[in-house]
Short mmCIF file of C-alpha atoms in Angstrom, two decimals:
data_model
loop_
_atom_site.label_atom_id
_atom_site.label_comp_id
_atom_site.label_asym_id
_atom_site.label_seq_id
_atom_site.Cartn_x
_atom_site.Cartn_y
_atom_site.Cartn_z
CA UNK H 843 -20.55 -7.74 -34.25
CA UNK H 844 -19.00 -5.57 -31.85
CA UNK H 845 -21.40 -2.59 -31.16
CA UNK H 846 -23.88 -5.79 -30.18
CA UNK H 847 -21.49 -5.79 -26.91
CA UNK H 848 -21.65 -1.88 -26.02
CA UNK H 849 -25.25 -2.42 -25.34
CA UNK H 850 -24.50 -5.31 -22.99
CA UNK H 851 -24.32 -5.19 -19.16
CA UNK H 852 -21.19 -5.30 -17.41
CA UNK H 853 -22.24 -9.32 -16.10
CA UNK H 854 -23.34 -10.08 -19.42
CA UNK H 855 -20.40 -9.38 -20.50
CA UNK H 856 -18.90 -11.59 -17.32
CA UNK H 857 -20.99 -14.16 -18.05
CA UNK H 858 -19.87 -14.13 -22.03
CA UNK H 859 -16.60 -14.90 -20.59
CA UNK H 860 -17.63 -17.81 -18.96
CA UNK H 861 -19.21 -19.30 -21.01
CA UNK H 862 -16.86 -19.44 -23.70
CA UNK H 863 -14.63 -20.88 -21.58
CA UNK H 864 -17.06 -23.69 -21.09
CA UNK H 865 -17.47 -23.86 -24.53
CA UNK H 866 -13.55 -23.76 -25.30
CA UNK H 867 -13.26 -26.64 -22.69
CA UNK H 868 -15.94 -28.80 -23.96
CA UNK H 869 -14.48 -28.65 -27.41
CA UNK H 870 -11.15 -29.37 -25.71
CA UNK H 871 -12.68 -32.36 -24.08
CA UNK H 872 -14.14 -33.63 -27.55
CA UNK H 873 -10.71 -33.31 -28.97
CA UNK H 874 -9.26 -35.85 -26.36
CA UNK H 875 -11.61 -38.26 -26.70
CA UNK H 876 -11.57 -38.25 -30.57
CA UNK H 877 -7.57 -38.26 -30.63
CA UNK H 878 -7.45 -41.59 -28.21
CA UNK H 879 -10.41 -43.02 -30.14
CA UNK H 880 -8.64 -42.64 -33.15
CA UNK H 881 -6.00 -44.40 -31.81
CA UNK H 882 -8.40 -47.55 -30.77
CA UNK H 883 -9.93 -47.89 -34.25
CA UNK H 884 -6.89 -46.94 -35.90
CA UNK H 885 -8.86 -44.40 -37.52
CA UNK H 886 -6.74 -42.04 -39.91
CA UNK H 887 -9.48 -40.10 -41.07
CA UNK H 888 -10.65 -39.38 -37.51
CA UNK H 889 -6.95 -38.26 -36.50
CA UNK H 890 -7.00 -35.96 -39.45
CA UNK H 891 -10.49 -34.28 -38.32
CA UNK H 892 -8.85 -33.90 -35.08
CA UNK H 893 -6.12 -32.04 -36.28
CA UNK H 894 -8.25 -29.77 -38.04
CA UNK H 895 -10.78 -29.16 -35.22
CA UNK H 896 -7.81 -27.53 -33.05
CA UNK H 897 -7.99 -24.72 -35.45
CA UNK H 898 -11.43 -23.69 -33.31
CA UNK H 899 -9.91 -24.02 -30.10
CA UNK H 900 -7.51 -21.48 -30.98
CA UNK H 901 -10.39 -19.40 -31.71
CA UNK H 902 -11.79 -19.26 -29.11
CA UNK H 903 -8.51 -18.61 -27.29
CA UNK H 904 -8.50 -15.46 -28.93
CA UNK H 905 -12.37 -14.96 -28.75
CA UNK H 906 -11.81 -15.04 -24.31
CA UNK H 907 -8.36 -12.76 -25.10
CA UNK H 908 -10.14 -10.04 -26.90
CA UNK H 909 -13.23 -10.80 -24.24
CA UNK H 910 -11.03 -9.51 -21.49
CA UNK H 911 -8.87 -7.11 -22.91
CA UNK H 912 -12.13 -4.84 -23.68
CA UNK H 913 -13.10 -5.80 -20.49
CA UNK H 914 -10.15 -4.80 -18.83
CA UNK H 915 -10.11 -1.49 -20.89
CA UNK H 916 -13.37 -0.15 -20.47
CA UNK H 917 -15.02 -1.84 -17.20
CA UNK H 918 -11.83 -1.52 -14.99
CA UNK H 919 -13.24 -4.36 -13.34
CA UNK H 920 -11.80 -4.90 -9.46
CA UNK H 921 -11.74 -7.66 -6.65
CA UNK H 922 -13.53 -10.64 -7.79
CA UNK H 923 -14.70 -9.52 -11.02
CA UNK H 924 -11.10 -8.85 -11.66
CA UNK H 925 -10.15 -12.01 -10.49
CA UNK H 926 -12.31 -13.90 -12.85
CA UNK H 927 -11.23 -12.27 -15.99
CA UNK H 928 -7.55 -12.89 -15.13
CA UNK H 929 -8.69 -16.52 -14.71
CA UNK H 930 -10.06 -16.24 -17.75
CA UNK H 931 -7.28 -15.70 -19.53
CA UNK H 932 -4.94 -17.73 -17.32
CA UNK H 933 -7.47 -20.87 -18.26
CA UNK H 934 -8.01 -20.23 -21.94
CA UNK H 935 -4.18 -20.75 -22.25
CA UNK H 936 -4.62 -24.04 -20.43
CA UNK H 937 -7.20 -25.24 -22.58
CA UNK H 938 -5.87 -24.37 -25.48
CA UNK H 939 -2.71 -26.45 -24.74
CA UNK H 940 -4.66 -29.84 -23.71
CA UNK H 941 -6.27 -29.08 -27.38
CA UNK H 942 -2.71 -28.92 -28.74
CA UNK H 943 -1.29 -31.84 -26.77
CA UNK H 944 -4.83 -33.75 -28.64
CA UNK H 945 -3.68 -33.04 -32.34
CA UNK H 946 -0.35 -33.90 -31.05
CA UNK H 947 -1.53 -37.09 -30.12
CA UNK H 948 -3.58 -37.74 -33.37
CA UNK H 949 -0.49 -36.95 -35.65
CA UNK H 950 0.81 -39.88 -33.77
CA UNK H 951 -2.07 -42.01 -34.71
CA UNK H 952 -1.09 -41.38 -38.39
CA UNK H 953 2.34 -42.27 -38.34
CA UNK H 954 1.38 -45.50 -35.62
CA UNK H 955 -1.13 -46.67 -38.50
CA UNK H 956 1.17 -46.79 -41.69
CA UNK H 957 2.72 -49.77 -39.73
CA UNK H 958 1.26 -53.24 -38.28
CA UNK H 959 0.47 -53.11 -34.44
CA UNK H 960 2.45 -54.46 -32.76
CA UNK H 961 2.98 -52.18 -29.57
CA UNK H 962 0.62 -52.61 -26.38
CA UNK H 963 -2.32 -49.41 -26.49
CA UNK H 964 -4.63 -50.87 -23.86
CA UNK H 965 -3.47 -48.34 -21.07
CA UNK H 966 -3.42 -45.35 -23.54
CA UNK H 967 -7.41 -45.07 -23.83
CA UNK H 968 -7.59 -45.96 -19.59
CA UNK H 969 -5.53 -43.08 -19.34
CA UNK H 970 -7.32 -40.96 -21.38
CA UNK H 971 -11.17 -41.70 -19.60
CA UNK H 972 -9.58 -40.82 -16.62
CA UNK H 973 -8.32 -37.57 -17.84
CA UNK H 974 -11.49 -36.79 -19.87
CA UNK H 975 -13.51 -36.81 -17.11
CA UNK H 976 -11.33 -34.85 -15.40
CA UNK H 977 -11.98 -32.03 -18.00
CA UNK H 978 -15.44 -32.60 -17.65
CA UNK H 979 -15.17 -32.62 -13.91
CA UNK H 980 -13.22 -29.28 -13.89
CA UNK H 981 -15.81 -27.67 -16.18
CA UNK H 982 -18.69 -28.67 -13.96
CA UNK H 983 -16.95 -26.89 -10.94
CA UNK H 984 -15.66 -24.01 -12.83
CA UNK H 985 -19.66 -23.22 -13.93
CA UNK H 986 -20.54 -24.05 -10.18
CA UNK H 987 -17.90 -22.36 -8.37
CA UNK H 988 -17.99 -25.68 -6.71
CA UNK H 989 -14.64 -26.05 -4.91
CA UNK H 990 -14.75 -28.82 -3.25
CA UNK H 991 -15.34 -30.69 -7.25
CA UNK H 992 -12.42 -28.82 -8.28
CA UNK H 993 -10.41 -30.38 -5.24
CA UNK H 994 -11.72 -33.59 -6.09
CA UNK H 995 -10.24 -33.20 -9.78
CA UNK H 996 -6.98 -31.75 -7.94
CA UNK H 997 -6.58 -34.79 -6.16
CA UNK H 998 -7.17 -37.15 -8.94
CA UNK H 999 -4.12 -36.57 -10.77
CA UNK H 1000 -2.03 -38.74 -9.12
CA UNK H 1001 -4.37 -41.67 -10.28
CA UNK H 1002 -3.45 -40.53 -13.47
CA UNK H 1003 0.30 -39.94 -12.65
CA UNK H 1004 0.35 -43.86 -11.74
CA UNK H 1005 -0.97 -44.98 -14.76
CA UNK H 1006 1.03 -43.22 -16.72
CA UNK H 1007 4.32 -44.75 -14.59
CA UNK H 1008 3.15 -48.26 -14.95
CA UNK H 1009 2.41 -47.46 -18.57
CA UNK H 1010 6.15 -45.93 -18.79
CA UNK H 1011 7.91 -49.11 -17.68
CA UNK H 1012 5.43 -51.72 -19.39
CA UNK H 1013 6.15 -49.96 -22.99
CA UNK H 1014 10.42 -49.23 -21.80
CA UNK H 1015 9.99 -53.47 -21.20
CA UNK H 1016 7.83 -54.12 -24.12
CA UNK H 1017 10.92 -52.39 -26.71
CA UNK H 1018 13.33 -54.06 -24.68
CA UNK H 1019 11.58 -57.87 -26.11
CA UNK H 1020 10.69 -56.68 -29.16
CA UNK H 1021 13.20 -54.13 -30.44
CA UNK H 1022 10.89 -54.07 -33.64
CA UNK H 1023 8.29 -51.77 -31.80
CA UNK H 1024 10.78 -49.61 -30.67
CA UNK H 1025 9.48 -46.70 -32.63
CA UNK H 1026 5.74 -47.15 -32.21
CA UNK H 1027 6.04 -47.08 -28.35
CA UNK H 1028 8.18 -44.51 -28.42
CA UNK H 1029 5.05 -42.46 -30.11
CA UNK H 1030 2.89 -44.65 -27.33
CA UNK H 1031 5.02 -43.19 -24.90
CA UNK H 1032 5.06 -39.48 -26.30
CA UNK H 1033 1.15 -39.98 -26.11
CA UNK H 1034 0.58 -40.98 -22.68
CA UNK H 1035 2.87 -37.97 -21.86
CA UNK H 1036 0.70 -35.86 -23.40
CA UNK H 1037 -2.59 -37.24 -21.92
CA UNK H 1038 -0.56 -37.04 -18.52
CA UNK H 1039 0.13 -33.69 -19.18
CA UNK H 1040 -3.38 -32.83 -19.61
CA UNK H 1041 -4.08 -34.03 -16.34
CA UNK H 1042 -1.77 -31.81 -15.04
CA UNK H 1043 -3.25 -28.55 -16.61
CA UNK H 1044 -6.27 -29.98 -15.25
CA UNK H 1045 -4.62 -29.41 -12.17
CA UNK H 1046 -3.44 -26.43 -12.56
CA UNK H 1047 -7.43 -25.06 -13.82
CA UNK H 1048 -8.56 -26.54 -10.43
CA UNK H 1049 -6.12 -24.84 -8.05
CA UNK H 1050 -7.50 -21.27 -10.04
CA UNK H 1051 -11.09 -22.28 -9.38
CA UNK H 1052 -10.39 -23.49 -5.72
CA UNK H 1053 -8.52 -20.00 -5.36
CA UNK H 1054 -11.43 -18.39 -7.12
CA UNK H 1055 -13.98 -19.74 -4.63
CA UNK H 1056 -12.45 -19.88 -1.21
CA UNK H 1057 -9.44 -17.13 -1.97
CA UNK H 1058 -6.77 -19.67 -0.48
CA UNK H 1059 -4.67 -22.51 -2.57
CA UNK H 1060 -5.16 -26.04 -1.66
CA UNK H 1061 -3.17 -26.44 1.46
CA UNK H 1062 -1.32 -29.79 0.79
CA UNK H 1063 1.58 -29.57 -1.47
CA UNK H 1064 0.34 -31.04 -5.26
CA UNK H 1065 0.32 -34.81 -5.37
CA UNK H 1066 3.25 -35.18 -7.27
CA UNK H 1067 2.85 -39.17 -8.61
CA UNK H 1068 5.10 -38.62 -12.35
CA UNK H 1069 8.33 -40.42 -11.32
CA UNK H 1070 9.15 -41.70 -14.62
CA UNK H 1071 11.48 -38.74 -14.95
CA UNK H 1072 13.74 -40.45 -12.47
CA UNK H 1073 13.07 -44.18 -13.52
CA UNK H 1074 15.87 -46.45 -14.69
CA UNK H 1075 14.79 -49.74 -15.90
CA UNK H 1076 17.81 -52.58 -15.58
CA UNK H 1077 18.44 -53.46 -19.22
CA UNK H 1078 20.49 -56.16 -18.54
CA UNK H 1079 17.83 -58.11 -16.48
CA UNK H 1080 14.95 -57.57 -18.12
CA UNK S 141 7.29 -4.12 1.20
CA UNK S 142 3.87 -3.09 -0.49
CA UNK S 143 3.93 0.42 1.32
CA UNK S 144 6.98 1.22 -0.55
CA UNK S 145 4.81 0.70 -3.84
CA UNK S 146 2.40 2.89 -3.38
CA UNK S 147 4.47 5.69 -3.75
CA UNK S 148 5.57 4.64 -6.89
CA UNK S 149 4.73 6.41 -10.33
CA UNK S 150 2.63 4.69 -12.76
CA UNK S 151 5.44 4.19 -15.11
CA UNK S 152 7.93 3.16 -12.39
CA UNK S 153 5.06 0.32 -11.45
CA UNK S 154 5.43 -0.62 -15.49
CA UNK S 155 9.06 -0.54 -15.35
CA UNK S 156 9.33 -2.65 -12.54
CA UNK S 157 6.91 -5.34 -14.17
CA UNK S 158 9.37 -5.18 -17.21
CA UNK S 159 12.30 -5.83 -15.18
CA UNK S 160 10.50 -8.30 -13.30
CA UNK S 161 10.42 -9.93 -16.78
CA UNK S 162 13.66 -9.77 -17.73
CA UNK S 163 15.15 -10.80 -14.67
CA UNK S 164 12.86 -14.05 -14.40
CA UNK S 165 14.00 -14.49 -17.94
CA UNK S 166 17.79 -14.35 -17.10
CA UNK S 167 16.90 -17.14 -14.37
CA UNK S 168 15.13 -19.25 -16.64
CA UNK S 169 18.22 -19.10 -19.02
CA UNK S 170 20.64 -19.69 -16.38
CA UNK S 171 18.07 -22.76 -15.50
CA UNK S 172 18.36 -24.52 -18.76
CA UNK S 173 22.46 -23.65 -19.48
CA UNK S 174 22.77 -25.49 -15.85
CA UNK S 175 20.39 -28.52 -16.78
CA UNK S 176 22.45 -29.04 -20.21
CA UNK S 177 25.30 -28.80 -18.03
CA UNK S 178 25.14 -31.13 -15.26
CA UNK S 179 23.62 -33.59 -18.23
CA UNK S 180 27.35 -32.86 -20.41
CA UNK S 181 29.34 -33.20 -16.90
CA UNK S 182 27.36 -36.05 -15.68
CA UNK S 183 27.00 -33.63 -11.99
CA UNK S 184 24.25 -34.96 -10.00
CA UNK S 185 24.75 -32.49 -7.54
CA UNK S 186 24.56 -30.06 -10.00
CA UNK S 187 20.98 -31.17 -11.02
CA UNK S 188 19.72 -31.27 -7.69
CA UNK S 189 20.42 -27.42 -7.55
CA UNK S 190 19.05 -26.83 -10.48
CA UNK S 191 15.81 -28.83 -9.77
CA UNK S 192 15.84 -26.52 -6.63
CA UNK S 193 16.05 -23.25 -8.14
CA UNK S 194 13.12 -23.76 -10.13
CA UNK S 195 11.14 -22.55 -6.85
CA UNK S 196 13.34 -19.08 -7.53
CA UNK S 197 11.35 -18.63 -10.78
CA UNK S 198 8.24 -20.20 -9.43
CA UNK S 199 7.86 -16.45 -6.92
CA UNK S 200 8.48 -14.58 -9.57
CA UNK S 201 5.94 -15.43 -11.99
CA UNK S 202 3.78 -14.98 -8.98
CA UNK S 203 5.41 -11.74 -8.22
CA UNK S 204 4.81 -10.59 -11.60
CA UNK S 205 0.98 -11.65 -11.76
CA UNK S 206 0.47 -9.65 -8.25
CA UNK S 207 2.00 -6.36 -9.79
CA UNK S 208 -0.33 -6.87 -12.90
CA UNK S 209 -3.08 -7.69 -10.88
CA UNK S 210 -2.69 -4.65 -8.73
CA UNK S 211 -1.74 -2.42 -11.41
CA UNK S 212 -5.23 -3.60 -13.33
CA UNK S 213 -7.28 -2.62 -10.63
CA UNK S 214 -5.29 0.77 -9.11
CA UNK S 215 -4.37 1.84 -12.67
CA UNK S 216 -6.69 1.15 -15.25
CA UNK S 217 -3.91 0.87 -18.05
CA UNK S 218 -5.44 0.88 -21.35
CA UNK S 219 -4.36 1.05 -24.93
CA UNK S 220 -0.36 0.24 -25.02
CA UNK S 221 -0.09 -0.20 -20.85
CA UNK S 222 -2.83 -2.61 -21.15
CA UNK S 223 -1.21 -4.49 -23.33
CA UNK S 224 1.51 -4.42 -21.54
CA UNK S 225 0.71 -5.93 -18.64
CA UNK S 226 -1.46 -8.44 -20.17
CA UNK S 227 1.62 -9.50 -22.59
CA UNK S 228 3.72 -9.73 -18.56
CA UNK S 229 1.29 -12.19 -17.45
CA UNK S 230 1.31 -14.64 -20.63
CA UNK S 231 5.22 -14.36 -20.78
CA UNK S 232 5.47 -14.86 -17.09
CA UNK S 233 3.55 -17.92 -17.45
CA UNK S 234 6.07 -19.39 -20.33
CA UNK S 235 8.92 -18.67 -18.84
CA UNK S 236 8.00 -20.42 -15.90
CA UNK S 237 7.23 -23.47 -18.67
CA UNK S 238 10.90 -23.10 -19.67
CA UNK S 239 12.27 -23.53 -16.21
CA UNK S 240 9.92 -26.58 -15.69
CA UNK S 241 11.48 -28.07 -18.70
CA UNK S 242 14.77 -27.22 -17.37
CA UNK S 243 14.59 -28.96 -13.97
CA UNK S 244 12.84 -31.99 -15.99
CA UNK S 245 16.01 -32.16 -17.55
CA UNK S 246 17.94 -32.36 -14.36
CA UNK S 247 15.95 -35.02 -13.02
CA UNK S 248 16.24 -37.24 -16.26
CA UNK S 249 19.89 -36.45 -15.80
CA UNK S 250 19.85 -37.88 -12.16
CA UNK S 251 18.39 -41.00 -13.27
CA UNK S 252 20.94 -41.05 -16.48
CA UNK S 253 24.28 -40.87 -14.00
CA UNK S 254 22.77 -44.17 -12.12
CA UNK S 255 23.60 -46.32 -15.35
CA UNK S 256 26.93 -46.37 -17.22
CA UNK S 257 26.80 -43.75 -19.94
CA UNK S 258 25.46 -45.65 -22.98
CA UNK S 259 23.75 -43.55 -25.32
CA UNK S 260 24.80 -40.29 -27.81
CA UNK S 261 24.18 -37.35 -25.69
CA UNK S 262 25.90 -34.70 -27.93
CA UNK S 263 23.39 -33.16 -29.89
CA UNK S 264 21.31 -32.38 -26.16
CA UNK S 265 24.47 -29.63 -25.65
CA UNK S 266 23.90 -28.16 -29.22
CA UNK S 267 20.60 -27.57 -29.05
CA UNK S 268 20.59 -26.21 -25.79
CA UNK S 269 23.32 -23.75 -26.79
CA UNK S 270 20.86 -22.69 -29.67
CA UNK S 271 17.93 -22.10 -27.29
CA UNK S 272 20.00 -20.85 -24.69
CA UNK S 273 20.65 -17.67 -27.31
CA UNK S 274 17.21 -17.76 -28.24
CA UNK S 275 16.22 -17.02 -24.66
CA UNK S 276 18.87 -14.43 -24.58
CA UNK S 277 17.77 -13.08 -27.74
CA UNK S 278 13.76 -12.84 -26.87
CA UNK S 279 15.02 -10.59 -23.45
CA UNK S 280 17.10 -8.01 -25.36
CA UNK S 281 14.41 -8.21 -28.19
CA UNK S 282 11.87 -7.54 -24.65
CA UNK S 283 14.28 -4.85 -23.11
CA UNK S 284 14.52 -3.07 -26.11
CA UNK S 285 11.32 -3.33 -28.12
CA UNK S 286 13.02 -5.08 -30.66
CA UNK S 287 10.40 -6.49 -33.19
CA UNK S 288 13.14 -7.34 -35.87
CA UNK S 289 15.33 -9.37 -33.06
CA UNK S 290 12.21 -10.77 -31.77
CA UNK S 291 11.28 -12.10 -35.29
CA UNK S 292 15.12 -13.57 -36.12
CA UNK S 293 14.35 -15.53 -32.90
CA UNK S 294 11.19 -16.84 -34.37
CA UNK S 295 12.98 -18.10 -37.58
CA UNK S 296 15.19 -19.86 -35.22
CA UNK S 297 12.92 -22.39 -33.94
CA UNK S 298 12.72 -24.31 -37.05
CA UNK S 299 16.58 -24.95 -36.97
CA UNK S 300 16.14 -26.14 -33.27
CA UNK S 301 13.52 -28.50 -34.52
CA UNK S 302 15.52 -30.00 -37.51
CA UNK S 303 17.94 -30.56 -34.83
CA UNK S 304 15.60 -32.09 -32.85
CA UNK S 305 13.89 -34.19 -35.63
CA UNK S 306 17.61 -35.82 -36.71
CA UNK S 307 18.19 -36.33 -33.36
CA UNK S 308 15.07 -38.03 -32.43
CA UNK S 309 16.34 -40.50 -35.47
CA UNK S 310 19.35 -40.93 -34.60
CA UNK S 311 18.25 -42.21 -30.76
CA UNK S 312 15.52 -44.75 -32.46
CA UNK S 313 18.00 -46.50 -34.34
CA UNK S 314 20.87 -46.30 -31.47
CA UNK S 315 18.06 -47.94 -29.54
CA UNK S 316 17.09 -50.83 -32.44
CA UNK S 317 20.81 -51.29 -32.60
CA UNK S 318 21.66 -51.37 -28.58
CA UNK S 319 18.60 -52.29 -27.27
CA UNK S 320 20.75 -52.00 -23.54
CA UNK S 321 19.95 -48.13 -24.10
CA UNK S 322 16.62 -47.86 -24.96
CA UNK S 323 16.30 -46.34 -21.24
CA UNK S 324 18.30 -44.01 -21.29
CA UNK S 325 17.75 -43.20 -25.02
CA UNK S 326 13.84 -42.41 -23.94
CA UNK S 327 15.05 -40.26 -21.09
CA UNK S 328 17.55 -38.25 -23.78
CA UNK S 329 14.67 -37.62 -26.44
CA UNK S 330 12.63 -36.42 -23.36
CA UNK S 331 15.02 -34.03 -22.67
CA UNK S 332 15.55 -33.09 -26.60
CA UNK S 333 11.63 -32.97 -26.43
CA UNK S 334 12.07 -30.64 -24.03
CA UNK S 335 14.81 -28.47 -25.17
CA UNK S 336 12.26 -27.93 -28.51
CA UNK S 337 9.44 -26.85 -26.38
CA UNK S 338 11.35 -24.02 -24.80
CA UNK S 339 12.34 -22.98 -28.27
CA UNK S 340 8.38 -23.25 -28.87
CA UNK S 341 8.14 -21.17 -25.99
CA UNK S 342 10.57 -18.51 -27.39
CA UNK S 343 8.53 -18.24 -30.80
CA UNK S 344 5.28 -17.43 -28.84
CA UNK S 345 7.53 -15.23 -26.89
CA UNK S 346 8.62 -13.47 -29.68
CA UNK S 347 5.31 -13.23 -30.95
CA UNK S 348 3.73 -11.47 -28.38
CA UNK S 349 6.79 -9.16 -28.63
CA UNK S 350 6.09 -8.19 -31.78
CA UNK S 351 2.67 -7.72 -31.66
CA UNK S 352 2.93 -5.47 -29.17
CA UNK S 353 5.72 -3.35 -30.88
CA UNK S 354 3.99 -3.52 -34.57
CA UNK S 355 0.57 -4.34 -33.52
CA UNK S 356 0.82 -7.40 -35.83
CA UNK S 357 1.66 -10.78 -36.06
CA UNK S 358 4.24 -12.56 -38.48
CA UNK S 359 2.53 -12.50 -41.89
CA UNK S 360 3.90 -15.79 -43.06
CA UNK S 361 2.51 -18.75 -40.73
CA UNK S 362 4.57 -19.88 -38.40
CA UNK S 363 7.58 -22.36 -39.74
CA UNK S 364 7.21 -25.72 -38.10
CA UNK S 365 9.85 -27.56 -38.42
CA UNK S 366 9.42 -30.73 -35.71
CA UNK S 367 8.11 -33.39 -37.64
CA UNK S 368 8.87 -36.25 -35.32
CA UNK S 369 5.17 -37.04 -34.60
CA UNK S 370 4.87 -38.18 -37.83
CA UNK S 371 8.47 -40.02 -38.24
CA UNK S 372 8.38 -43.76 -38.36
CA UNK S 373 11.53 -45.93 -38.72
CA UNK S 374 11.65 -49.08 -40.79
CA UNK S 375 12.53 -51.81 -38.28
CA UNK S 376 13.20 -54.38 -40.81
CA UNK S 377 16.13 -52.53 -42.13
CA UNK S 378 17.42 -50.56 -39.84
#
């Protein structure tokens, strides 16, 4: 396997790089939609598969990792070359955590399904489009070196931010009627976190490409729209 | 400030990104003690501080990646140096996780001291005492090259995730039995949620620590202790 990359060119080599990240994020993206859709369909078996498939993500963490360490070592790349293998590894460690925070939500979906439903999901797989095409979004601009895509994604998070605050209180109300779901929106809850989460390493992949392309940050400070942090909900007028 | 550097040795440029490490470390531990703090004193003002110094740790993670990014392309490290820096930028970017966590905390804690204290909060201190030494731990394990500190700390984490895992119980059925705290009993497993992800944070920590000292990983997998995705509580009979 390895002498095949000694006879490769340096931007071969580049380009390998790339596109396993693409790759890596695609896969990424997969595992998001499968998690939420096992959710939907209350689909066990799918949640289990999902699990497992993170496994390959990690992979290909390590696949990028080694990438640009012999990279590193024997090309001393500098300037932008440099730039884009420290990227590299900067968005490989993203990725690999939206995969994470997708098997987190699909062990979810197995505990949610050994009991009746009786929590409200409908926002959950909203949540998740949104933030799926936000991967996809942020891949299209990362193998485009299209910036202003990347600022577009950027922006977007705060859509997703609001959701996920509206979302917050609704399922905080919901326990507060029905003390019987109190555990499965807890889980509901956890998951939208995650999914929100995602968002915001989406975020953070955009502001590398954006820096990547033009060489400056976005110049407005990062919609911040995740207040549930701070939210108190009056219990005792519900 | 960057003229001074360039009459620096190569090894002085290493040392500094190692001390650059340690010290953003020693923040990120002083973060989290604070956050666990002004939660146990109910000290808003305390929280807002702490939320505030999170920009502290914010410039140096971005300090660090500079130096690494400068010493890549003026140094050429390979071999151990290589490593080296690339192990500064991956543990620059979790530590700046763990002081996220820690002024999410703070926040949660300013919406907590709005409402009359109404929930168990005393398993948050314990298990930020036992990540607080497993930050302290991963440093001096960092300092000193210390691959059998480094793996005591990444036995650790599965006691901060029993913790964690009785806790998260224990705040469910609080909640079924006091529905009047299911707010702030959602804000207190976010922070315990929290609180386990730093230790998380530690173990990969400690991993890259010891890979770099014994050029392996653990040989056992990693011991995964938080099994709250999968917990659900019996309503019926609580």
């Amino acid at each position: 396997m390895n002498s095949g990359h000694i006879v490769k060119s340096f931007d071969e080599e580049l380009e390998e790089v790339r596109n396993t990240i693409v790759e890596m994020g695609g896969l990424a993206e997969t595992q998001l939609e499968a998690a939420v859709r096992s959710l939907t369909e209350r689909n066990t078996e799918l949640a289990l598969k999902t699990i497992e498939g993170d496994k390959a993500v990690d992979e290909l963490e390590l696949a990028i990792d080694n990438m640009s360490i012999r990279l590193l070592a024997l090309r001393n790349p500098v300037a932008d070359d440099l730039r884009l293998v420290i990227s590299a590894l900067k968005i490989a460690s993203l990725l690999e955590r939206v995969a994470d925070y997708a098997a987190n939500i699909s062990k979810r979906v197995i505990a949610l399904n050994t009991a009746p439903t009786i929590a409200p999901i409908s926002s959950i797989p909203r949540m998740g489009e949104m933030v799926r095409r936000m991967i996809d979004d942020t891949l299209k601009a990362y193998t485009n070196g299209d910036s202003d895509l990347a600022y577009d994604v950027w922006k977007r998070d705060q859509d997703v931010d609001q959701l996920y605050n509206s979302m917050f209180r609704e399922l905080l109300t919901f326990m507060m009627e029905d003390p019987r779901s109190i555990t499965s929106c807890t889980h509901l809850i956890f998951m939208a976190k995650n999914i929100e989460r995602i968002g915001d390493h989406m975020t953070n992949i955009a502001e590398i490409i954006i820096y990547q392309v033009t060489g400056e940050m976005p110049k407005e400070p990062r919609p911040k729209g995740d207040k549930t942090s701070v939210t108190m909900i009056d219990n005792e007028t519900p």
